[in-house]
């Protein structure tokens, strides 16, 4: 597994000293460059998904192994006031949502 930061969706958390993903990454692997978040040393990522939940732009996703989500699947999160919606999308565009209370 590894994360991907969609630079088209990332707004770099303007007006913040550090991006939310930068702040929450336990490995201190995410930095801002040119006002966009980037991950350094993807191989050091623990796949904890903290950055996925923290991103208000839904710009970060985790690629899932085929055994978990099927070929080409990824995991996204949308944090709402009372719940976190985890979405697994597969390569065909099918998706499944999991709603977890906060």
Short mmCIF file of N, CA and C in Angstrom, two decimals:
data_model
loop_
_atom_site.label_atom_id
_atom_site.label_comp_id
_atom_site.label_asym_id
_atom_site.label_seq_id
_atom_site.Cartn_x
_atom_site.Cartn_y
_atom_site.Cartn_z
N UNK A 1 0.85 -1.17 0.00
CA UNK A 1 0.00 0.00 0.00
C UNK A 1 0.89 1.23 0.00
N UNK A 2 0.37 2.28 -0.51
CA UNK A 2 1.06 3.56 -0.46
C UNK A 2 0.02 4.66 -0.66
N UNK A 3 0.41 5.87 -0.28
CA UNK A 3 -0.53 6.96 -0.46
C UNK A 3 -0.21 7.71 -1.75
N UNK A 4 -1.21 8.40 -2.23
CA UNK A 4 -1.05 9.29 -3.37
C UNK A 4 -1.70 10.62 -3.01
N UNK A 5 -0.99 11.69 -3.27
CA UNK A 5 -1.54 13.03 -3.05
C UNK A 5 -1.87 13.62 -4.41
N UNK A 6 -3.13 13.88 -4.62
CA UNK A 6 -3.58 14.48 -5.88
C UNK A 6 -3.26 15.97 -5.84
N UNK A 7 -2.26 16.37 -6.60
CA UNK A 7 -1.83 17.76 -6.54
C UNK A 7 -2.87 18.71 -7.14
N UNK A 8 -3.76 18.21 -7.95
CA UNK A 8 -4.82 19.08 -8.47
C UNK A 8 -5.86 19.38 -7.41
N UNK A 9 -6.07 18.46 -6.47
CA UNK A 9 -7.06 18.66 -5.40
C UNK A 9 -6.45 19.34 -4.18
N UNK A 10 -5.17 19.12 -3.93
CA UNK A 10 -4.51 19.70 -2.75
C UNK A 10 -4.42 21.22 -2.89
N UNK A 11 -4.85 21.90 -1.85
CA UNK A 11 -4.72 23.37 -1.87
C UNK A 11 -3.62 23.83 -0.91
N UNK A 12 -2.91 22.89 -0.31
CA UNK A 12 -1.79 23.23 0.57
C UNK A 12 -2.20 23.83 1.90
N UNK A 13 -3.49 23.73 2.23
CA UNK A 13 -4.00 24.29 3.49
C UNK A 13 -3.51 25.73 3.67
N UNK A 14 -3.97 26.62 2.80
CA UNK A 14 -3.55 28.01 2.92
C UNK A 14 -3.95 28.59 4.27
N UNK A 15 -3.23 29.56 4.70
CA UNK A 15 -3.45 30.25 5.96
C UNK A 15 -3.10 29.40 7.17
N UNK A 16 -2.51 28.25 6.97
CA UNK A 16 -2.06 27.41 8.08
C UNK A 16 -0.54 27.36 8.06
N UNK A 17 0.04 27.35 9.25
CA UNK A 17 1.49 27.29 9.35
C UNK A 17 2.01 26.01 8.72
N UNK A 18 1.29 24.92 8.93
CA UNK A 18 1.63 23.65 8.29
C UNK A 18 0.33 22.97 7.87
N UNK A 19 0.40 22.21 6.80
CA UNK A 19 -0.78 21.51 6.32
C UNK A 19 -1.26 20.49 7.34
N UNK A 20 -2.55 20.19 7.27
CA UNK A 20 -3.09 19.20 8.22
C UNK A 20 -2.40 17.86 8.07
N UNK A 21 -2.11 17.48 6.84
CA UNK A 21 -1.45 16.19 6.63
C UNK A 21 -0.01 16.23 7.17
N UNK A 22 0.64 17.37 7.02
CA UNK A 22 2.00 17.51 7.56
C UNK A 22 1.98 17.33 9.07
N UNK A 23 1.02 17.98 9.67
CA UNK A 23 0.94 17.99 11.13
C UNK A 23 0.64 16.61 11.71
N UNK A 24 -0.19 15.84 11.00
CA UNK A 24 -0.65 14.58 11.59
C UNK A 24 0.23 13.38 11.22
N UNK A 25 1.02 13.50 10.20
CA UNK A 25 1.84 12.35 9.76
C UNK A 25 2.80 11.93 10.86
N UNK A 26 2.65 10.70 11.39
CA UNK A 26 3.53 10.27 12.50
C UNK A 26 4.97 10.06 12.06
N UNK A 27 5.20 9.88 10.78
CA UNK A 27 6.55 9.69 10.28
C UNK A 27 7.20 10.97 9.80
N UNK A 28 6.45 12.08 9.88
CA UNK A 28 6.96 13.38 9.43
C UNK A 28 7.44 13.32 7.98
N UNK A 29 6.64 12.63 7.15
CA UNK A 29 7.04 12.38 5.77
C UNK A 29 6.42 13.35 4.78
N UNK A 30 5.40 14.10 5.20
CA UNK A 30 4.70 14.99 4.27
C UNK A 30 5.17 16.42 4.51
N UNK A 31 5.52 17.07 3.41
CA UNK A 31 5.98 18.47 3.45
C UNK A 31 5.21 19.25 2.40
N UNK A 32 5.24 20.55 2.52
CA UNK A 32 4.68 21.40 1.47
C UNK A 32 5.80 21.92 0.59
N UNK A 33 5.58 21.79 -0.68
CA UNK A 33 6.50 22.34 -1.67
C UNK A 33 5.66 23.03 -2.72
N UNK A 34 5.99 24.26 -3.01
CA UNK A 34 5.22 25.04 -3.98
C UNK A 34 3.73 25.06 -3.64
N UNK A 35 3.44 25.17 -2.35
CA UNK A 35 2.08 25.27 -1.82
C UNK A 35 1.24 24.02 -2.06
N UNK A 36 1.89 22.88 -2.21
CA UNK A 36 1.21 21.59 -2.35
C UNK A 36 1.89 20.58 -1.44
N UNK A 37 1.09 19.66 -0.91
CA UNK A 37 1.66 18.61 -0.07
C UNK A 37 2.34 17.56 -0.94
N UNK A 38 3.46 17.11 -0.49
CA UNK A 38 4.17 16.02 -1.17
C UNK A 38 4.67 15.06 -0.10
N UNK A 39 4.74 13.80 -0.46
CA UNK A 39 5.28 12.82 0.49
C UNK A 39 6.71 12.50 0.07
N UNK A 40 7.57 12.50 1.06
CA UNK A 40 8.95 12.15 0.83
C UNK A 40 9.15 10.72 1.29
N UNK A 41 9.89 9.96 0.58
CA UNK A 41 10.20 8.58 0.96
C UNK A 41 8.93 7.76 1.18
N UNK A 42 8.17 7.56 0.12
CA UNK A 42 6.93 6.79 0.21
C UNK A 42 7.14 5.43 0.88
N UNK A 43 8.33 4.86 0.68
CA UNK A 43 8.58 3.54 1.25
C UNK A 43 8.62 3.56 2.78
N UNK A 44 8.79 4.74 3.37
CA UNK A 44 8.80 4.85 4.83
C UNK A 44 7.40 5.05 5.41
N UNK A 45 6.39 5.23 4.55
CA UNK A 45 5.01 5.46 5.01
C UNK A 45 4.48 4.21 5.72
N UNK A 46 3.83 4.43 6.84
CA UNK A 46 3.29 3.32 7.64
C UNK A 46 1.89 2.93 7.20
N UNK A 47 1.31 3.66 6.26
CA UNK A 47 -0.05 3.40 5.79
C UNK A 47 -1.07 3.51 6.93
N UNK A 48 -0.85 4.46 7.79
CA UNK A 48 -1.75 4.61 8.94
C UNK A 48 -3.05 5.31 8.56
N UNK A 49 -3.07 6.00 7.43
CA UNK A 49 -4.26 6.69 6.91
C UNK A 49 -4.61 7.95 7.69
N UNK A 50 -3.76 8.38 8.59
CA UNK A 50 -4.04 9.61 9.34
C UNK A 50 -4.15 10.80 8.38
N UNK A 51 -3.30 10.88 7.39
CA UNK A 51 -3.34 11.99 6.44
C UNK A 51 -4.58 11.94 5.56
N UNK A 52 -5.03 10.73 5.27
CA UNK A 52 -6.23 10.57 4.44
C UNK A 52 -7.42 11.18 5.17
N UNK A 53 -7.53 10.91 6.46
CA UNK A 53 -8.63 11.46 7.27
C UNK A 53 -8.46 12.95 7.49
N UNK A 54 -7.25 13.43 7.58
CA UNK A 54 -7.01 14.83 7.93
C UNK A 54 -7.21 15.80 6.77
N UNK A 55 -7.13 15.31 5.56
CA UNK A 55 -7.18 16.22 4.40
C UNK A 55 -8.60 16.72 4.15
N UNK A 56 -8.83 18.02 4.29
CA UNK A 56 -10.18 18.55 4.05
C UNK A 56 -10.55 18.61 2.58
N UNK A 57 -9.58 18.43 1.70
CA UNK A 57 -9.83 18.47 0.26
C UNK A 57 -10.02 17.08 -0.34
N UNK A 58 -9.91 16.04 0.49
CA UNK A 58 -9.96 14.65 0.01
C UNK A 58 -8.93 14.43 -1.10
N UNK A 59 -7.78 15.02 -0.92
CA UNK A 59 -6.74 14.95 -1.95
C UNK A 59 -5.78 13.78 -1.74
N UNK A 60 -5.96 13.06 -0.64
CA UNK A 60 -5.02 11.97 -0.34
C UNK A 60 -5.78 10.66 -0.34
N UNK A 61 -5.22 9.67 -0.99
CA UNK A 61 -5.82 8.34 -1.04
C UNK A 61 -4.75 7.30 -0.80
N UNK A 62 -5.20 6.13 -0.40
CA UNK A 62 -4.29 5.00 -0.22
C UNK A 62 -4.61 3.97 -1.28
N UNK A 63 -3.58 3.51 -1.97
CA UNK A 63 -3.76 2.40 -2.89
C UNK A 63 -3.82 1.12 -2.06
N UNK A 64 -4.85 0.34 -2.31
CA UNK A 64 -5.04 -0.89 -1.54
C UNK A 64 -4.47 -2.09 -2.29
N UNK A 65 -4.02 -3.09 -1.53
CA UNK A 65 -3.59 -4.32 -2.19
C UNK A 65 -4.81 -5.01 -2.81
N UNK A 66 -4.58 -5.76 -3.85
CA UNK A 66 -5.66 -6.42 -4.57
C UNK A 66 -6.48 -7.33 -3.67
N UNK A 67 -5.85 -7.94 -2.68
CA UNK A 67 -6.56 -8.85 -1.78
C UNK A 67 -7.64 -8.12 -0.96
N UNK A 68 -7.45 -6.85 -0.75
CA UNK A 68 -8.40 -6.09 0.08
C UNK A 68 -9.48 -5.42 -0.76
N UNK A 69 -9.09 -4.72 -1.81
CA UNK A 69 -10.08 -3.94 -2.55
C UNK A 69 -10.25 -4.33 -3.99
N UNK A 70 -9.53 -5.32 -4.45
CA UNK A 70 -9.57 -5.67 -5.87
C UNK A 70 -8.49 -4.90 -6.61
N UNK A 71 -8.31 -5.26 -7.86
CA UNK A 71 -7.24 -4.67 -8.66
C UNK A 71 -7.46 -3.16 -8.82
N UNK A 72 -6.42 -2.38 -8.53
CA UNK A 72 -6.47 -0.93 -8.73
C UNK A 72 -7.34 -0.18 -7.75
N UNK A 73 -7.66 -0.78 -6.62
CA UNK A 73 -8.56 -0.12 -5.65
C UNK A 73 -7.81 0.90 -4.81
N UNK A 74 -8.55 1.91 -4.39
CA UNK A 74 -7.98 2.89 -3.49
C UNK A 74 -8.99 3.23 -2.41
N UNK A 75 -8.50 3.85 -1.34
CA UNK A 75 -9.31 4.19 -0.18
C UNK A 75 -9.26 5.69 0.04
N UNK A 76 -10.43 6.29 0.14
CA UNK A 76 -10.55 7.73 0.40
C UNK A 76 -11.38 7.91 1.65
N UNK A 77 -11.27 9.07 2.26
CA UNK A 77 -12.07 9.37 3.45
C UNK A 77 -12.70 10.74 3.31
N UNK A 78 -13.91 10.84 3.77
CA UNK A 78 -14.57 12.14 3.85
C UNK A 78 -15.01 12.33 5.30
N UNK A 79 -14.42 13.32 5.94
CA UNK A 79 -14.73 13.56 7.34
C UNK A 79 -15.89 14.54 7.42
N UNK A 80 -16.95 14.08 8.08
CA UNK A 80 -18.12 14.92 8.29
C UNK A 80 -18.22 15.22 9.78
N UNK A 81 -19.19 16.03 10.13
CA UNK A 81 -19.32 16.46 11.52
C UNK A 81 -19.45 15.28 12.49
N UNK A 82 -20.28 14.31 12.15
CA UNK A 82 -20.54 13.21 13.08
C UNK A 82 -20.06 11.85 12.60
N UNK A 83 -19.45 11.81 11.44
CA UNK A 83 -18.99 10.52 10.93
C UNK A 83 -17.83 10.69 9.96
N UNK A 84 -17.15 9.60 9.75
CA UNK A 84 -16.14 9.51 8.70
C UNK A 84 -16.64 8.50 7.69
N UNK A 85 -16.69 8.90 6.45
CA UNK A 85 -17.13 8.01 5.39
C UNK A 85 -15.88 7.53 4.65
N UNK A 86 -15.60 6.25 4.78
CA UNK A 86 -14.49 5.63 4.06
C UNK A 86 -15.05 5.05 2.77
N UNK A 87 -14.40 5.33 1.67
CA UNK A 87 -14.87 4.87 0.37
C UNK A 87 -13.76 4.06 -0.29
N UNK A 88 -14.10 2.83 -0.65
CA UNK A 88 -13.18 2.00 -1.43
C UNK A 88 -13.69 2.01 -2.86
N UNK A 89 -12.84 2.48 -3.77
CA UNK A 89 -13.18 2.50 -5.19
C UNK A 89 -12.28 1.52 -5.91
N UNK A 90 -12.89 0.71 -6.79
CA UNK A 90 -12.04 -0.21 -7.55
C UNK A 90 -11.80 0.34 -8.95
N UNK A 91 -11.03 -0.38 -9.69
CA UNK A 91 -10.60 0.07 -11.01
C UNK A 91 -11.78 0.25 -11.97
N UNK A 92 -12.86 -0.48 -11.76
CA UNK A 92 -14.04 -0.38 -12.63
C UNK A 92 -14.91 0.82 -12.30
N UNK A 93 -14.56 1.52 -11.22
CA UNK A 93 -15.36 2.67 -10.81
C UNK A 93 -16.42 2.33 -9.78
N UNK A 94 -16.54 1.05 -9.44
CA UNK A 94 -17.49 0.65 -8.40
C UNK A 94 -16.93 1.09 -7.05
N UNK A 95 -17.81 1.40 -6.14
CA UNK A 95 -17.34 1.81 -4.83
C UNK A 95 -18.24 1.27 -3.73
N UNK A 96 -17.67 1.23 -2.55
CA UNK A 96 -18.41 0.79 -1.37
C UNK A 96 -18.07 1.76 -0.26
N UNK A 97 -19.09 2.21 0.46
CA UNK A 97 -18.89 3.17 1.54
C UNK A 97 -19.04 2.49 2.90
N UNK A 98 -18.25 2.96 3.83
CA UNK A 98 -18.33 2.52 5.22
C UNK A 98 -18.47 3.76 6.09
N UNK A 99 -19.55 3.86 6.82
CA UNK A 99 -19.82 5.03 7.66
C UNK A 99 -19.46 4.69 9.11
N UNK A 100 -18.56 5.46 9.67
CA UNK A 100 -18.15 5.24 11.05
C UNK A 100 -18.42 6.51 11.86
N UNK A 101 -19.06 6.35 13.00
CA UNK A 101 -19.34 7.50 13.86
C UNK A 101 -18.05 8.08 14.40
N UNK A 102 -18.05 9.39 14.59
CA UNK A 102 -16.87 10.04 15.17
C UNK A 102 -17.03 10.16 16.66
#
